[in-house]
Coordinates of C-alpha atoms and ligand atoms in Angstrom, one line a residue:
M79 CA 0.0 0.0 0.0
Y80 CA 1.4 3.4 -1.0
I81 CA 1.2 6.2 1.6
N82 CA 0.6 9.6 0.2
L83 CA 1.9 12.4 2.4
G84 CA 2.6 16.1 1.9
L85 CA 2.9 19.7 3.0
I86 CA 0.7 22.7 2.5
G87 CA 1.8 26.3 3.1
H88 CA 2.7 29.5 1.3
P89 CA 5.4 30.2 0.3
L90 CA 7.2 26.8 0.4
S91 CA 10.3 27.4 -1.6
H92 CA 12.7 27.1 1.4
T93 CA 11.1 24.2 3.2
F94 CA 13.3 21.4 4.6
S95 CA 10.4 19.1 5.4
P96 CA 10.6 16.9 2.2
V97 CA 14.2 16.1 3.0
I98 CA 13.3 15.0 6.5
H99 CA 10.2 12.9 5.5
N100 CA 11.8 11.3 2.4
Y101 CA 14.6 10.2 4.6
F102 CA 12.2 8.7 7.1
I103 CA 10.4 6.9 4.2
Y104 CA 13.8 5.6 3.0
K105 CA 14.9 4.6 6.5
T106 CA 11.7 2.8 7.5
G107 CA 11.2 1.1 4.1
I108 CA 7.7 2.4 3.9
C109 CA 6.3 2.8 0.4
G110 CA 5.1 6.4 0.0
G111 CA 5.9 9.9 -1.0
Y112 CA 5.9 13.5 0.4
T113 CA 4.8 16.3 -1.9
C114 CA 4.7 20.1 -1.4
Y115 CA 1.6 22.1 -2.2
N116 CA 2.3 25.9 -2.3
V117 CA -1.4 26.9 -2.0
S118 CA -3.2 30.2 -2.0
Q119 CA -6.0 30.8 0.6
E120 CA -8.7 30.6 -2.1
N121 CA -7.5 27.2 -3.3
L122 CA -7.3 25.7 0.1
P123 CA -10.8 24.2 0.2
D124 CA -10.3 22.5 -3.2
L125 CA -7.0 21.1 -2.2
V126 CA -8.4 19.6 1.0
E127 CA -11.1 17.9 -1.1
Y128 CA -8.4 16.6 -3.5
F129 CA -6.5 15.0 -0.5
K130 CA -9.7 13.2 0.5
K131 CA -10.5 12.1 -3.1
Y132 CA -7.1 10.7 -3.7
D133 CA -6.7 8.9 -0.4
F134 CA -4.0 11.0 1.2
K135 CA -3.0 9.7 4.6
G136 CA -1.2 12.7 6.1
I137 CA -0.5 16.4 5.5
N138 CA 1.7 18.8 7.3
V139 CA 0.5 22.4 7.6
T140 CA 2.8 25.3 7.8
V141 CA 2.7 29.1 7.6
P142 CA 0.2 30.8 7.2
Y143 CA -2.4 28.0 7.5
K144 CA -1.9 26.5 11.0
T145 CA -4.9 28.2 12.5
E146 CA -7.0 28.5 9.3
I147 CA -6.9 24.7 8.7
M148 CA -8.6 24.0 12.0
K149 CA -12.0 24.7 10.5
Y150 CA -11.5 21.8 8.0
C151 CA -10.9 19.3 10.8
D152 CA -13.6 16.9 11.9
K153 CA -11.8 16.4 15.2
L154 CA -9.0 18.2 17.0
E155 CA -6.7 16.2 19.1
F156 CA -5.7 17.6 22.5
S157 CA -2.3 19.0 21.5
S158 CA -3.8 21.2 18.7
E159 CA -6.4 22.6 21.1
E160 CA -3.6 23.3 23.6
A161 CA -1.7 25.3 21.0
G162 CA -4.6 26.7 19.1
A163 CA -2.8 25.5 15.9
V164 CA -2.6 22.4 13.7
N165 CA 0.5 21.3 11.9
T166 CA -0.5 17.7 11.1
L167 CA -3.6 16.3 9.5
L168 CA -4.5 12.6 9.6
F169 CA -7.0 11.4 7.0
D170 CA -9.1 8.4 7.9
N171 CA -12.1 7.3 5.9
G172 CA -12.7 10.8 4.6
K173 CA -12.5 12.3 8.1
I174 CA -9.7 14.7 9.2
T175 CA -8.1 14.8 12.6
G176 CA -5.9 17.8 13.5
Y177 CA -2.8 17.4 15.6
N178 CA 0.0 19.6 16.8
T179 CA 3.5 18.0 16.9
D180 CA 5.3 21.3 17.2
I181 CA 4.9 21.1 21.0
F182 CA 6.4 17.6 20.9
G183 CA 9.2 18.9 18.7
F184 CA 10.0 21.7 21.1
K185 CA 10.0 19.3 24.1
K186 CA 12.4 16.9 22.3
M187 CA 14.6 19.8 21.3
L188 CA 15.1 20.8 25.0
E189 CA 15.4 17.3 26.2
S190 CA 18.1 16.4 23.6
S191 CA 20.1 19.4 24.9
N192 CA 19.5 18.6 28.5
I193 CA 17.6 21.8 29.1
T194 CA 14.7 21.8 31.6
T195 CA 12.4 24.7 32.2
K196 CA 11.0 23.3 35.5
G197 CA 11.7 25.7 38.4
K198 CA 13.5 28.1 36.0
R199 CA 13.0 31.7 35.0
V200 CA 11.9 31.5 31.4
L201 CA 11.6 34.4 29.0
L202 CA 9.8 33.9 25.6
L203 CA 10.4 36.5 22.9
G204 CA 7.5 36.8 20.4
A205 CA 3.8 36.1 20.5
G206 CA 3.1 35.1 16.9
G207 CA 2.4 31.7 15.3
A208 CA 5.7 30.1 16.4
S209 CA 5.1 30.9 20.1
R210 CA 2.2 28.5 20.2
A211 CA 4.5 25.5 20.3
V212 CA 6.4 26.9 23.2
I213 CA 3.7 28.3 25.5
P214 CA 1.8 25.0 26.3
F215 CA 5.0 23.2 27.0
V216 CA 6.6 25.9 29.3
R217 CA 3.2 26.5 31.1
E218 CA 2.9 22.8 31.9
S219 CA 6.6 22.4 33.0
K220 CA 6.1 24.5 36.2
P221 CA 8.7 27.2 35.7
D222 CA 9.6 29.5 38.5
R223 CA 8.7 32.5 36.3
F224 CA 7.3 32.6 32.8
V225 CA 7.4 35.9 30.9
I226 CA 6.2 36.5 27.3
C227 CA 7.7 39.6 25.8
N228 CA 6.4 41.0 22.5
R229 CA 6.8 44.2 20.5
T230 CA 3.0 44.5 20.4
K231 CA 2.1 43.9 24.0
S232 CA -1.6 43.4 23.4
K233 CA -0.7 40.3 21.3
A234 CA 1.3 38.9 24.3
E235 CA -1.6 39.6 26.6
E236 CA -4.1 37.9 24.3
I237 CA -2.0 34.7 23.9
S238 CA -1.1 34.6 27.6
I239 CA -4.8 34.7 28.6
Q240 CA -5.8 32.2 25.9
Y241 CA -2.9 29.7 26.1
G242 CA -0.4 30.8 28.7
N243 CA -2.5 30.4 31.9
G244 CA -1.8 34.0 32.7
A245 CA 2.0 34.0 32.0
E246 CA 3.5 37.5 32.7
I247 CA 3.7 39.8 29.7
C248 CA 5.9 42.7 28.8
S249 CA 7.4 44.8 26.0
F250 CA 11.1 44.8 25.1
D251 CA 11.8 48.0 27.1
E252 CA 10.6 46.3 30.2
I253 CA 13.1 43.4 30.2
V254 CA 16.3 45.6 30.2
N255 CA 18.7 44.4 32.9
E256 CA 16.5 41.5 33.9
E257 CA 18.0 38.1 34.6
Y258 CA 16.6 34.8 33.2
D259 CA 17.8 31.2 33.1
I260 CA 16.4 30.3 29.7
V261 CA 15.6 32.7 26.9
I262 CA 13.6 31.4 23.9
N263 CA 13.2 33.3 20.6
S264 CA 10.0 32.7 18.7
T265 CA 10.1 36.0 16.8
S266 CA 10.9 36.1 13.1
I267 CA 13.9 38.4 13.6
G268 CA 16.9 36.8 11.9
L269 CA 15.1 34.8 9.3
K270 CA 16.6 36.9 6.6
G271 CA 20.0 37.1 8.4
E272 CA 19.2 40.6 9.9
P273 CA 20.7 41.4 13.3
F274 CA 18.7 40.8 16.5
L275 CA 17.5 43.5 18.8
D276 CA 19.9 44.8 21.4
L277 CA 18.4 42.9 24.3
K278 CA 20.4 44.0 27.4
I279 CA 19.2 41.1 29.4
K280 CA 21.2 38.5 31.5
C281 CA 20.8 34.9 30.4
K282 CA 22.3 32.4 32.9
E283 CA 21.8 29.0 31.3
A284 CA 20.5 28.6 27.7
A285 CA 19.5 30.5 24.7
V286 CA 17.1 28.7 22.4
D287 CA 16.0 29.8 18.9
M288 CA 13.3 28.3 16.7
I289 CA 15.2 29.6 13.6
Y290 CA 17.8 27.1 12.4
R291 CA 19.7 29.0 9.7
P292 CA 22.6 29.8 9.9
Y293 CA 23.9 27.4 12.6
E294 CA 24.5 30.4 15.0
T295 CA 21.5 32.5 14.3
S296 CA 21.4 36.3 14.9
F297 CA 19.6 35.7 18.2
L298 CA 22.1 33.1 19.4
S299 CA 25.0 35.4 18.6
C300 CA 23.7 37.8 21.2
F301 CA 24.8 35.4 24.0
S302 CA 28.1 34.0 25.3
G303 CA 28.9 31.6 28.0
V304 CA 25.5 29.8 27.8
K305 CA 24.2 26.7 26.0
K306 CA 23.0 27.7 22.5
V307 CA 20.4 25.7 20.6
N308 CA 19.0 26.5 17.2
G309 CA 15.7 25.2 15.8
L310 CA 16.9 22.3 13.6
S311 CA 16.2 19.6 16.1
M312 CA 12.7 20.9 16.8
L313 CA 11.9 20.8 13.1
V314 CA 13.2 17.3 12.8
W315 CA 11.4 16.0 15.9
Q316 CA 8.1 17.6 14.9
A317 CA 8.4 15.7 11.6
A318 CA 9.1 12.5 13.5
G319 CA 5.9 13.1 15.6
S320 CA 3.9 13.6 12.4
F321 CA 5.4 10.5 10.8
K322 CA 4.4 8.4 13.8
I323 CA 0.8 9.6 13.6
W324 CA 0.6 8.7 9.9
T325 CA 2.5 5.4 9.9
G326 CA 2.6 4.2 13.5
V327 CA 6.4 3.9 13.1
N328 CA 8.7 5.6 15.6
V329 CA 11.8 7.0 14.0
E330 CA 14.9 8.0 16.0
P331 CA 16.3 10.8 13.8
E332 CA 20.0 10.9 13.3
M333 CA 20.5 14.7 13.8
S334 CA 24.1 14.6 12.4
Y335 CA 22.7 13.5 9.0
F336 CA 20.4 16.6 8.8
E337 CA 23.1 18.9 10.3
N338 CA 25.4 17.9 7.5
I339 CA 22.9 18.7 4.9
V340 CA 22.0 22.1 6.3
Y341 CA 25.3 23.3 7.6
G342 CA 27.8 21.2 5.7
S343 CA 30.9 20.8 7.8
K344 CA 30.1 24.0 9.8
Ligands
ATR554 P1 2.9 35.4 12.8 O1 3.8 34.3 13.2 O2 1.8 35.5 13.7 O3 2.6 35.4 11.3 P2 5.0 37.3 12.4 O4 4.7 38.6 11.7 O5 5.8 36.3 11.6 O6 3.7 36.7 13.1 O7 5.9 37.7 13.7 C1 6.3 36.7 14.6 C2 6.7 37.4 15.8 O8 7.9 38.2 15.6 C3 5.7 38.4 16.4 O9 5.8 38.2 17.8 C4 6.3 39.7 16.0 O10 6.0 40.8 16.9 P3 4.6 41.6 16.7 O11 3.5 40.7 17.3 O12 4.8 42.9 17.5 O13 4.4 41.9 15.3 C5 7.8 39.5 16.1 N1 8.6 40.4 15.3 C6 8.7 40.3 13.9 N2 9.6 41.4 13.5 C7 9.9 42.0 14.7 C8 10.8 43.1 14.9 N3 11.4 43.8 14.0 N4 10.9 43.6 16.2 C9 10.2 42.9 17.2 N5 9.4 41.9 17.0 C10 9.3 41.4 15.8

């Protein structure tokens, strides 16, 4: 039986997901394929019907459709409700269940770097789409302090109330000279290689970025003397989470394989 998998989003030209999933397909010996659909908002309903008609098993969802796609789901699994976003669709007999494996990806990223947020002072920068993977995890991990900082404070407030169980909120001016154990970047600053903001905060233990290119992102280059983690392992682990949902197979990704592809010999 051939398993049809894919990705929807817009734009998709820089996606690394096909490399990850095709490697999983190769490694597990499963018969299938992973295709990218760069779809406009107006063509989204037709594309979802197409997936049903042609027996697709699973679809990943990326920017800008992670919230929009929820209305096409017949059922939402707990993780997607926790995040208010869906990155994985499972098709079963014409019915769609929405999952969120970004939270799992974030959790595995921290675990694989031996970083724990329990009992720590955690600062999250950004309150956009990417922050939705971080907030449920940190909230549940019982940090000593959890602060969400965003340029537009009202967005931080909204997301804190909805998903953050009332995490503290602030603007960038308000964190100057503050001290945190773990600082996480979920803003889009650095995606195009631009420098990060001048943060003027003290980070004691770890800086974690959801951006993964270049190896030392502009956010990570703001710090020294702390553990630094870029977002590649989160991307790979969220893919492993989706692959498990679609195929039932657990893959243990070899991170060095993906690091070699993205960064070469560094
Ligand atoms: P979304 O993921 O919701 O589409 P985005 O526009 O990609 O949003 O931005 C993601 C995050 O990066 C947001 O938290 C955004 O801050 P605002 O909510 O104030 O827009 C943040 N961000 C992007 N560019 C920024 C910049 N130059 N300075 C500060 N924050 C920035």
